[in-house]
Coordinates of C-alpha atoms and ligand atoms in Angstrom, one line a residue:
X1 CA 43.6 2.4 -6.6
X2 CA 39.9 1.2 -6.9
X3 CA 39.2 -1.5 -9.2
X4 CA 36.2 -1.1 -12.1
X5 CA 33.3 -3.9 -11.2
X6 CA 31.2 -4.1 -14.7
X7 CA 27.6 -4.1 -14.9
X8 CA 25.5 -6.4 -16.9
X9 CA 22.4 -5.4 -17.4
X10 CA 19.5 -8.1 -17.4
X11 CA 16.6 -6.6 -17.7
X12 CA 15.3 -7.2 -20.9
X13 CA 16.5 -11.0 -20.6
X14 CA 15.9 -12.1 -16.8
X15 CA 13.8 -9.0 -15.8
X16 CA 11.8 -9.9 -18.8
X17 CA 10.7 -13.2 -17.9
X18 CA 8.4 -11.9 -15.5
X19 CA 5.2 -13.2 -16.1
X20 CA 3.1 -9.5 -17.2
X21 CA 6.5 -7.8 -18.1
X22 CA 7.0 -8.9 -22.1
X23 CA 8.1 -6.4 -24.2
X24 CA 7.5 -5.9 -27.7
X25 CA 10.7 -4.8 -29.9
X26 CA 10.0 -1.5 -29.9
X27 CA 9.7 -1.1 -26.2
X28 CA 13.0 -3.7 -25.8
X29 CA 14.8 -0.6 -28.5
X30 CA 13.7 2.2 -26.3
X31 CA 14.9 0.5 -23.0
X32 CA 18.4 -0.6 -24.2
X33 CA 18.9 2.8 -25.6
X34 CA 18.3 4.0 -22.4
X35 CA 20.5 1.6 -20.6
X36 CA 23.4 2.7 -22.4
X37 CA 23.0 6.2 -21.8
X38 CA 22.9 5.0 -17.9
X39 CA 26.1 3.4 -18.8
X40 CA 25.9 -0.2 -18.4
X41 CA 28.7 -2.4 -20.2
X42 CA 27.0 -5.1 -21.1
X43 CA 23.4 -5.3 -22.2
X44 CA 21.9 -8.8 -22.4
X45 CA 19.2 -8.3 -24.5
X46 CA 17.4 -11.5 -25.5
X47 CA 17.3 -15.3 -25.6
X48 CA 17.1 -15.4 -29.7
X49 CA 16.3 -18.7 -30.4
X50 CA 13.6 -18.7 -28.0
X51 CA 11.1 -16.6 -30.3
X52 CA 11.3 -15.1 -33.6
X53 CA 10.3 -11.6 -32.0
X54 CA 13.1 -12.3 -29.5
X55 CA 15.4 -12.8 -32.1
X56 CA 14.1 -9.2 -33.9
X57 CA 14.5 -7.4 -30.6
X58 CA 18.2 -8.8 -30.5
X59 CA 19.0 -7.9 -33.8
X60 CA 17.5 -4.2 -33.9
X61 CA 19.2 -3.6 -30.4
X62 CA 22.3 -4.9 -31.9
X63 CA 22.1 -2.4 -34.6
X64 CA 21.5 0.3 -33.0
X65 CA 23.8 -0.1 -29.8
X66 CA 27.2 2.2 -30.1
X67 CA 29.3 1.5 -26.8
X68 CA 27.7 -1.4 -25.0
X69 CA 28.4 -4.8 -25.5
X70 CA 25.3 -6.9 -26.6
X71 CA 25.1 -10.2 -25.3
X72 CA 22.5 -13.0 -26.6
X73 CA 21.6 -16.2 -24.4
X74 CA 22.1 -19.6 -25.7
X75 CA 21.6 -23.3 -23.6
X76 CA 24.6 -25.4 -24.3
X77 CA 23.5 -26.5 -27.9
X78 CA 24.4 -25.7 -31.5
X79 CA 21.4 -24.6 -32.8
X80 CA 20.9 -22.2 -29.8
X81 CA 24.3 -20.6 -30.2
X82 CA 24.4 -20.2 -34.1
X83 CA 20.6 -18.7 -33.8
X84 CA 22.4 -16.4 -31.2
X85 CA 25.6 -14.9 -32.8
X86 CA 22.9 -14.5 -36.3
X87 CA 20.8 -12.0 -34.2
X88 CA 24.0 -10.6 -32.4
X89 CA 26.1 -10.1 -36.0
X90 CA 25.0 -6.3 -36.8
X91 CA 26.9 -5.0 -33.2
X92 CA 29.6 -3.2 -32.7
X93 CA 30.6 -5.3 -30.1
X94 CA 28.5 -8.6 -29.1
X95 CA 28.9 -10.7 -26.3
X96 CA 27.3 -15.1 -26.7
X97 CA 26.4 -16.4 -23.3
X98 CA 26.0 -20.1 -23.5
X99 CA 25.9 -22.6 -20.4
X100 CA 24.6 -25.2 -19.0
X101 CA 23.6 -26.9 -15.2
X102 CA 26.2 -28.2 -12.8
X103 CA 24.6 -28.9 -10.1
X104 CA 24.3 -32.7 -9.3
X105 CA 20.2 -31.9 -9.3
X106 CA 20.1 -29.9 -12.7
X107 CA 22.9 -32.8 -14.1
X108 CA 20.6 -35.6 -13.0
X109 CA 16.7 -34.3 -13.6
X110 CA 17.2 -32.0 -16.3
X111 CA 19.9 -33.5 -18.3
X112 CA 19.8 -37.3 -17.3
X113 CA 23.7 -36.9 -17.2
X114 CA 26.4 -37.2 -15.5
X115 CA 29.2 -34.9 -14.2
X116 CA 31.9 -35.9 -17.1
X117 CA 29.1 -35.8 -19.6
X118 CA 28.3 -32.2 -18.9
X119 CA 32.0 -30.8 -18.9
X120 CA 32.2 -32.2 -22.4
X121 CA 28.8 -30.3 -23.4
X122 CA 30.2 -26.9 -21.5
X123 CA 33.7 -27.2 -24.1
X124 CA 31.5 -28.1 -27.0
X125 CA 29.2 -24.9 -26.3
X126 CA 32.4 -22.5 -25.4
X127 CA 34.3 -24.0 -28.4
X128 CA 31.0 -23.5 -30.7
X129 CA 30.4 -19.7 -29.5
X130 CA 34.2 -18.6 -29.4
X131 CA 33.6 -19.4 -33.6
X132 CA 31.7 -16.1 -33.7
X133 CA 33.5 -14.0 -31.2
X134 CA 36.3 -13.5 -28.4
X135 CA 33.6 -12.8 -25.8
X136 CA 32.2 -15.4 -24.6
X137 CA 30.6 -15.5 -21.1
X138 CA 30.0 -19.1 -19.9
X139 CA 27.1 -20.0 -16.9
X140 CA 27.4 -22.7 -14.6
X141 CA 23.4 -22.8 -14.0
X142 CA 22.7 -23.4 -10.3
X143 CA 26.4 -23.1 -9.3
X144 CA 25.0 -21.6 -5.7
X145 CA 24.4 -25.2 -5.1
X146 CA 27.5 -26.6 -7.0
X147 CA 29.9 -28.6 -5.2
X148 CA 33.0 -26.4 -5.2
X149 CA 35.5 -28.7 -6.8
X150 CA 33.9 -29.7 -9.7
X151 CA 32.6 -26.3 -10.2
X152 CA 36.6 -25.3 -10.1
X153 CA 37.1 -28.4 -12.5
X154 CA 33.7 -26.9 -15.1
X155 CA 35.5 -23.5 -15.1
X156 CA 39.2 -24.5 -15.5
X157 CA 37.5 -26.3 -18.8
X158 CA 35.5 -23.6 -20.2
X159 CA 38.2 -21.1 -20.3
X160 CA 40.7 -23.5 -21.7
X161 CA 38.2 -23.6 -24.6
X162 CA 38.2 -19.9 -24.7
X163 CA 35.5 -18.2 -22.5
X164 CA 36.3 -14.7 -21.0
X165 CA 33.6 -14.3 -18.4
X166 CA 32.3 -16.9 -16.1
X167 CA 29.0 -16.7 -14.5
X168 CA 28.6 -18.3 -11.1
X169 CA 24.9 -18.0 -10.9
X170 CA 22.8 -18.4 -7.7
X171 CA 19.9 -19.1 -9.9
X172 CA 17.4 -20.4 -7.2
X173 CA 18.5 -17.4 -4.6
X174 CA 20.0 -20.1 -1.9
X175 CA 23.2 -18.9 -1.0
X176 CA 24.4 -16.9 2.3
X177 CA 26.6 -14.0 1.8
X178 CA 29.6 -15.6 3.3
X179 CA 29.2 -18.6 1.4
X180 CA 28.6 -17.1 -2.2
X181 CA 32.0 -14.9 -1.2
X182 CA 33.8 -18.3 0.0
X183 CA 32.6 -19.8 -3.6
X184 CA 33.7 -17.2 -5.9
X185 CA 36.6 -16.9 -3.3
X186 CA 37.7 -20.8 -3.6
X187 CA 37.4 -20.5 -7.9
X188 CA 39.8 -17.1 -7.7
X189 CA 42.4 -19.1 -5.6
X190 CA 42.0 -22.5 -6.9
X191 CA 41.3 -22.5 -10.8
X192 CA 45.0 -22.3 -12.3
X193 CA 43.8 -20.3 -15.5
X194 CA 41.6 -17.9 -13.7
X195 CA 43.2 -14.9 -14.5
X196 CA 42.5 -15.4 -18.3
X197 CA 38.2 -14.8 -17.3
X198 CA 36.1 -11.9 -15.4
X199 CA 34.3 -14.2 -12.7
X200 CA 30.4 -12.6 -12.8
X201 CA 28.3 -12.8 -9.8
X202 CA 24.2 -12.8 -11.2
X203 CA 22.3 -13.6 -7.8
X204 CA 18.8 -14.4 -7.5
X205 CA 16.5 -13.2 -4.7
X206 CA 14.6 -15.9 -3.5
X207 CA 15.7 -15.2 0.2
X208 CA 15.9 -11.4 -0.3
X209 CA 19.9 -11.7 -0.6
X210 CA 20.4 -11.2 -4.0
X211 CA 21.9 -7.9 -3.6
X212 CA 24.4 -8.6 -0.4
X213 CA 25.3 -12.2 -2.5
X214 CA 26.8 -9.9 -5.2
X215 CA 28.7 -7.5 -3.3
X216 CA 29.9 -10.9 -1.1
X217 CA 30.6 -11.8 -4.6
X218 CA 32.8 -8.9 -5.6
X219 CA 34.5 -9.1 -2.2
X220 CA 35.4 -12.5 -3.0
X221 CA 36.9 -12.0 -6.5
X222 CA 34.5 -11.0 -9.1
X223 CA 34.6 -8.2 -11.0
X224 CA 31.1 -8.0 -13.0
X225 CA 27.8 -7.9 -11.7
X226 CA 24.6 -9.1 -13.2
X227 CA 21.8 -6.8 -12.4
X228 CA 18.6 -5.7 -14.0
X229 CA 16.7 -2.0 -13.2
X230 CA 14.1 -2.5 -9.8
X231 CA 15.8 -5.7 -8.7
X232 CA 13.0 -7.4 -11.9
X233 CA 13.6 -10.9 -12.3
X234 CA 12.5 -14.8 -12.0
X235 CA 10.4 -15.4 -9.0
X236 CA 11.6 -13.0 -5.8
X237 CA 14.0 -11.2 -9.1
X238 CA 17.3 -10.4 -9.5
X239 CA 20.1 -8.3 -7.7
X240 CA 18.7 -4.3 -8.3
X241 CA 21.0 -2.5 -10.1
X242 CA 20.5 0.8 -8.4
X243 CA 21.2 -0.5 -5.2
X244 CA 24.9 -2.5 -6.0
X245 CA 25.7 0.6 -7.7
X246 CA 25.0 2.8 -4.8
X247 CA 26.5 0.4 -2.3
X248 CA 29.9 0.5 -4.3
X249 CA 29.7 4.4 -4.5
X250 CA 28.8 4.7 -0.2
X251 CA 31.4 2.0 0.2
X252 CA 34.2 3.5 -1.2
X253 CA 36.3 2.2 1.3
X254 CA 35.5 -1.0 -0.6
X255 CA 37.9 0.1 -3.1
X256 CA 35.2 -0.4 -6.4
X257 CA 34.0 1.9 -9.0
X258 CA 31.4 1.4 -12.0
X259 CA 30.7 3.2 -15.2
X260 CA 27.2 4.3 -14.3
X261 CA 25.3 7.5 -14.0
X262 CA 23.8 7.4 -10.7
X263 CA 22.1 10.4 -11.5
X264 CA 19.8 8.3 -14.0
X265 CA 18.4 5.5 -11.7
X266 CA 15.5 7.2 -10.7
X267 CA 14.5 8.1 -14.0
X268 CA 15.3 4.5 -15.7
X269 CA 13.4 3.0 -12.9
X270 CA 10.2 4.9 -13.8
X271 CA 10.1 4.0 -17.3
X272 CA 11.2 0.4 -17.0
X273 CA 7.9 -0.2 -14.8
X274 CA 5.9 1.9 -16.7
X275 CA 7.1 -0.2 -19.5
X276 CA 6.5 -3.3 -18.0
X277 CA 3.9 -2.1 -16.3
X278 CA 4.9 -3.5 -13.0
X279 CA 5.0 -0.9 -10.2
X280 CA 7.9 -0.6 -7.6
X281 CA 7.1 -1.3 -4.2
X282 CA 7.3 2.3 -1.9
X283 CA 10.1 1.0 0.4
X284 CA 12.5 0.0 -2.2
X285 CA 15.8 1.0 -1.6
X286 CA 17.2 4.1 -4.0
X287 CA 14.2 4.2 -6.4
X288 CA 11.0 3.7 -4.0
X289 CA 8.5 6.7 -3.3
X290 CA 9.5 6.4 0.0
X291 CA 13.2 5.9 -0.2
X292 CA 13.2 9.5 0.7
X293 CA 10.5 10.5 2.6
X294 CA 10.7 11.2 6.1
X295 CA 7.5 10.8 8.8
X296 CA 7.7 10.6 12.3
X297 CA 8.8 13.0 14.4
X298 CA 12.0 12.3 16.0
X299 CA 13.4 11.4 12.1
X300 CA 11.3 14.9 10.6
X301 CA 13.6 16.9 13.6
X302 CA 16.6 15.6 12.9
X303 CA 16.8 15.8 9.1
X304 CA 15.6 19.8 9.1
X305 CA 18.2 20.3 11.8
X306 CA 21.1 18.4 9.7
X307 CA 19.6 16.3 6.3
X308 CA 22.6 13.4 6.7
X309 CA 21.2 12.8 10.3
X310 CA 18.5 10.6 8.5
X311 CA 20.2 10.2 4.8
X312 CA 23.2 8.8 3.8
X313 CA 22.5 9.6 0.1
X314 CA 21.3 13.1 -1.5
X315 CA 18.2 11.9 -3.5
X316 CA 19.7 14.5 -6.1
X317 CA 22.8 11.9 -6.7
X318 CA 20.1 9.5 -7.6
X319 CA 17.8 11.6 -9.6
X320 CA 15.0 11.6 -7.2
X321 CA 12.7 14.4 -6.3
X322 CA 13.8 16.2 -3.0
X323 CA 12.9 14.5 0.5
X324 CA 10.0 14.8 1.6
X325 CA 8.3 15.6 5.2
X326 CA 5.3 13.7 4.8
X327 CA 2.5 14.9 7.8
X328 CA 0.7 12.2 10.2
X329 CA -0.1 11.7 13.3
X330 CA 3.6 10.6 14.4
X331 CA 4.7 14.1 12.9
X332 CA 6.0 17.0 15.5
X333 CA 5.8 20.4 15.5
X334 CA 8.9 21.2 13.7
X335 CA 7.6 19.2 10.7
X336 CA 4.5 20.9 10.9
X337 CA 5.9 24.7 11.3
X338 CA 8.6 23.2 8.0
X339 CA 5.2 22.4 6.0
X340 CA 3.5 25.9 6.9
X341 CA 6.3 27.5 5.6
X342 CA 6.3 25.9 2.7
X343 CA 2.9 27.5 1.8
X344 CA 3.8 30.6 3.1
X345 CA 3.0 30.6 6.5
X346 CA 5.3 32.2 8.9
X347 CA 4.1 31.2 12.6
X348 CA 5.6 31.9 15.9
X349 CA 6.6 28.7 18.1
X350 CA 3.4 30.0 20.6
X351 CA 0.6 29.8 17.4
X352 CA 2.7 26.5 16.1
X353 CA 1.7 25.3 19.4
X354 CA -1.9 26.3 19.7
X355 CA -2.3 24.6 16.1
X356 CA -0.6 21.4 17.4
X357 CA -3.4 19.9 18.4
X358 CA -5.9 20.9 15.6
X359 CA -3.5 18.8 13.4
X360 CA -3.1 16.2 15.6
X361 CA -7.0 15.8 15.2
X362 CA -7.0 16.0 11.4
X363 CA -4.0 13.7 11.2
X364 CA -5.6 10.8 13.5
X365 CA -8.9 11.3 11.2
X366 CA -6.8 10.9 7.9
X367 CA -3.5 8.7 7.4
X368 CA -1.9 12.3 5.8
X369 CA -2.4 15.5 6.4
X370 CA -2.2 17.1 3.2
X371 CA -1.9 20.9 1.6
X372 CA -5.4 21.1 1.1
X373 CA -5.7 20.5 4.9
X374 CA -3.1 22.7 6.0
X375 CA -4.2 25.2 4.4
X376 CA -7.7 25.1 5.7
X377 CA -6.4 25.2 9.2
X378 CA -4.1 27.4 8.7
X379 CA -6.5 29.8 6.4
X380 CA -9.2 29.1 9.7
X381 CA -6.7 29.9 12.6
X382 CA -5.2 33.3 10.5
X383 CA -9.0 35.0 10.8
Ligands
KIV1 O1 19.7 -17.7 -13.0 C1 20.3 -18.2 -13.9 O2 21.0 -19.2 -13.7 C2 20.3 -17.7 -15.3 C3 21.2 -18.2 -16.3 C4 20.5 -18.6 -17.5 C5 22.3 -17.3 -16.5 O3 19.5 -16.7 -15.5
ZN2 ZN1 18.9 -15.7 -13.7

């Protein structure tokens, strides 16, 4: 029987720390309602102590949230945590997420520390948040670059003080598939209470492997994935939503499931960056202008002879508009005759390959041959 992988949804916290992409409330409202129609679980919506409009944006989404979680960021300290389960209060159903660094880097430059020192802090936060709620998601910040054993050692800790979800975050992107599965695979096997927590995978995409680090992840024990819509994040971004949740739904083999609407990806995409006003790159996977469009003439054939020659996912399962043939100079006559046809041209193979070479003019003169175009040759060559 497949197993259900949850997805946390980090938009409107991770995604929202890129630099151009800061939403007022109002915006932060519209997205998370949204997001829970898409059917994420849990919606991290904010870092409330970090500004007073933060805080507002957690506490309206809070309110007005019916079936998602709502989870609030905290650092490992008091103040951060209480300003966090204030904002959080309203929900149905809220989530804290408190943490701190492990790494021997983070424990030594940011915190001056040492490794002892920053178990103690990880309790006192857990202990702290689990006063407001059950669910509480602890992250070991930079626990790509972790040594495994005292990462095992951190975890064992935190959910002895209560935590129900442990993030293992790549935060700087290093990781190797194989080696982020080994990690969450070595904490699965070798932290004795690890079957009280959901072990969380949130991978960053510094070395464009943020999306095969997750699924590594799942393979290797966890069960939640951190994600935000368009892959928006810190730096090179986070793991892309659309694209873990399409690679669990090809793979089913896999034996993983989540509770989204694939059907809605291509629509959240557009409005999260027209929201954030931060465009998607053509080639993305799932959600791209291109993900579906088809150009050169050996691909053009084989799709309008059999479509899953060149697609292994109907855009209408995603939402998207239907593939394209797209005309250049790499096109071939089957494209073109498909493109006539469209318009209402019906021409034998014989005229198809007198205009051949008309289009092959137009297309090396422009980088598309377009309706307007076709039209005007096919208009000229008609009289
Ligand atoms: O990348 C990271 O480590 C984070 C934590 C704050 C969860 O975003
Ligand atoms: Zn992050």
């Amino acid at each position: 029987m497949s197993q259900k992988v949850f997805i946390f949804d980090t938009t409107l916290r991770d995604g929202e720390q890129v630099p151009g992409c800061k939403l007022n409330t109002k915006e932060k409202l519209e997205l998370a309602v949204k997001l829970e129609e898409l059917g994420v679980d849990i919606l991290e919506a904010g870092f409330p102590v970090s500004s007073p409009g933060d805080f507002e944006s957690v506490n309206q989404i809070a309110k007005t949230l019916k079936n998602t979680v709502v989870c609030g960021l905290s650092r490992a300290v008091q103040n951060d945590i209480e300003v966090a389960a204030a904002a959080l209060k309203p929900a149905k159903r809220f989530r804290i997420h408190t943490g701190i660094g492990t790494s021997d880097l983070h424990i030594k430059h940011k915190f001056n520390s040492n490794r002892e020192e920053i178990i103690e802090r990880a309790i006192k936060a857990v202990t702290i948040a689990r006063n407001f709620t059950d669910d509480v998601e602890f992250y070991a910040e930079d626990a790509g670059r972790t040594e495994n054993e005292y990462l095992a050692r951190v975890i064992e800790a935190v959910v002895k003080a209560g935590a129900t979800t442990l993030n293992i975050p790549d935060t700087t992107g290093y990781c190797l598939p194989h080696q982020y599965q080994e990690k969450m695979a070595y904490l699965y096997n070798n932290v004795p209470n690890i079957d009280k927590a959901v072990l969380s995978c949130h991978c960053h995409n510094d070395l464009g492997l943020a999306t095969a680090n997750s699924i590594a992840g799942v393979i290797g024990g966890a069960r939640q994935i951190e994600c935000t819509i368009n892959g928006l994040g810190e730096r090179a971004g986070n793991t892309a939503l659309e694209e873990v949740v399409m690679i669990l739904n090809q793979h089913k083999d896999l034996g993983f499931y989540t509770s989204i609407n694939p059907k809605l990806l291509n629509t959240i995409s557009r409005e999260v960056s027209e929201t954030m006003r931060m465009m998607v790159q053509p080639n993305k996977a799932i959600v791209g202008a291109n993900a579906f469009s088809h150009s050169s003439g050996i691909h053009q054939d084989g799709f309008l002879k059999e479509a899953q020659t060149y697609e292994i996912i109907n855009p209408a399962e995603v939402g998207a508009d239907e593939s394209k043939i797209v005309l250049t100079a790499r096109s071939g006559r089957s494209a073109l005759a498909h493109r006539l046809h469209k318009i209402g041209y019906q021409f034998t193979r014989n005229e198809i390959d007198e205009l051949y070479p008309i289009f092959l003019e137009i297309a090396d003169k422009n980088k598309e041959v377009l309706e307007a175009d076709l039209q005007e040759m096919a208009g000229g060559y008609k009289k």
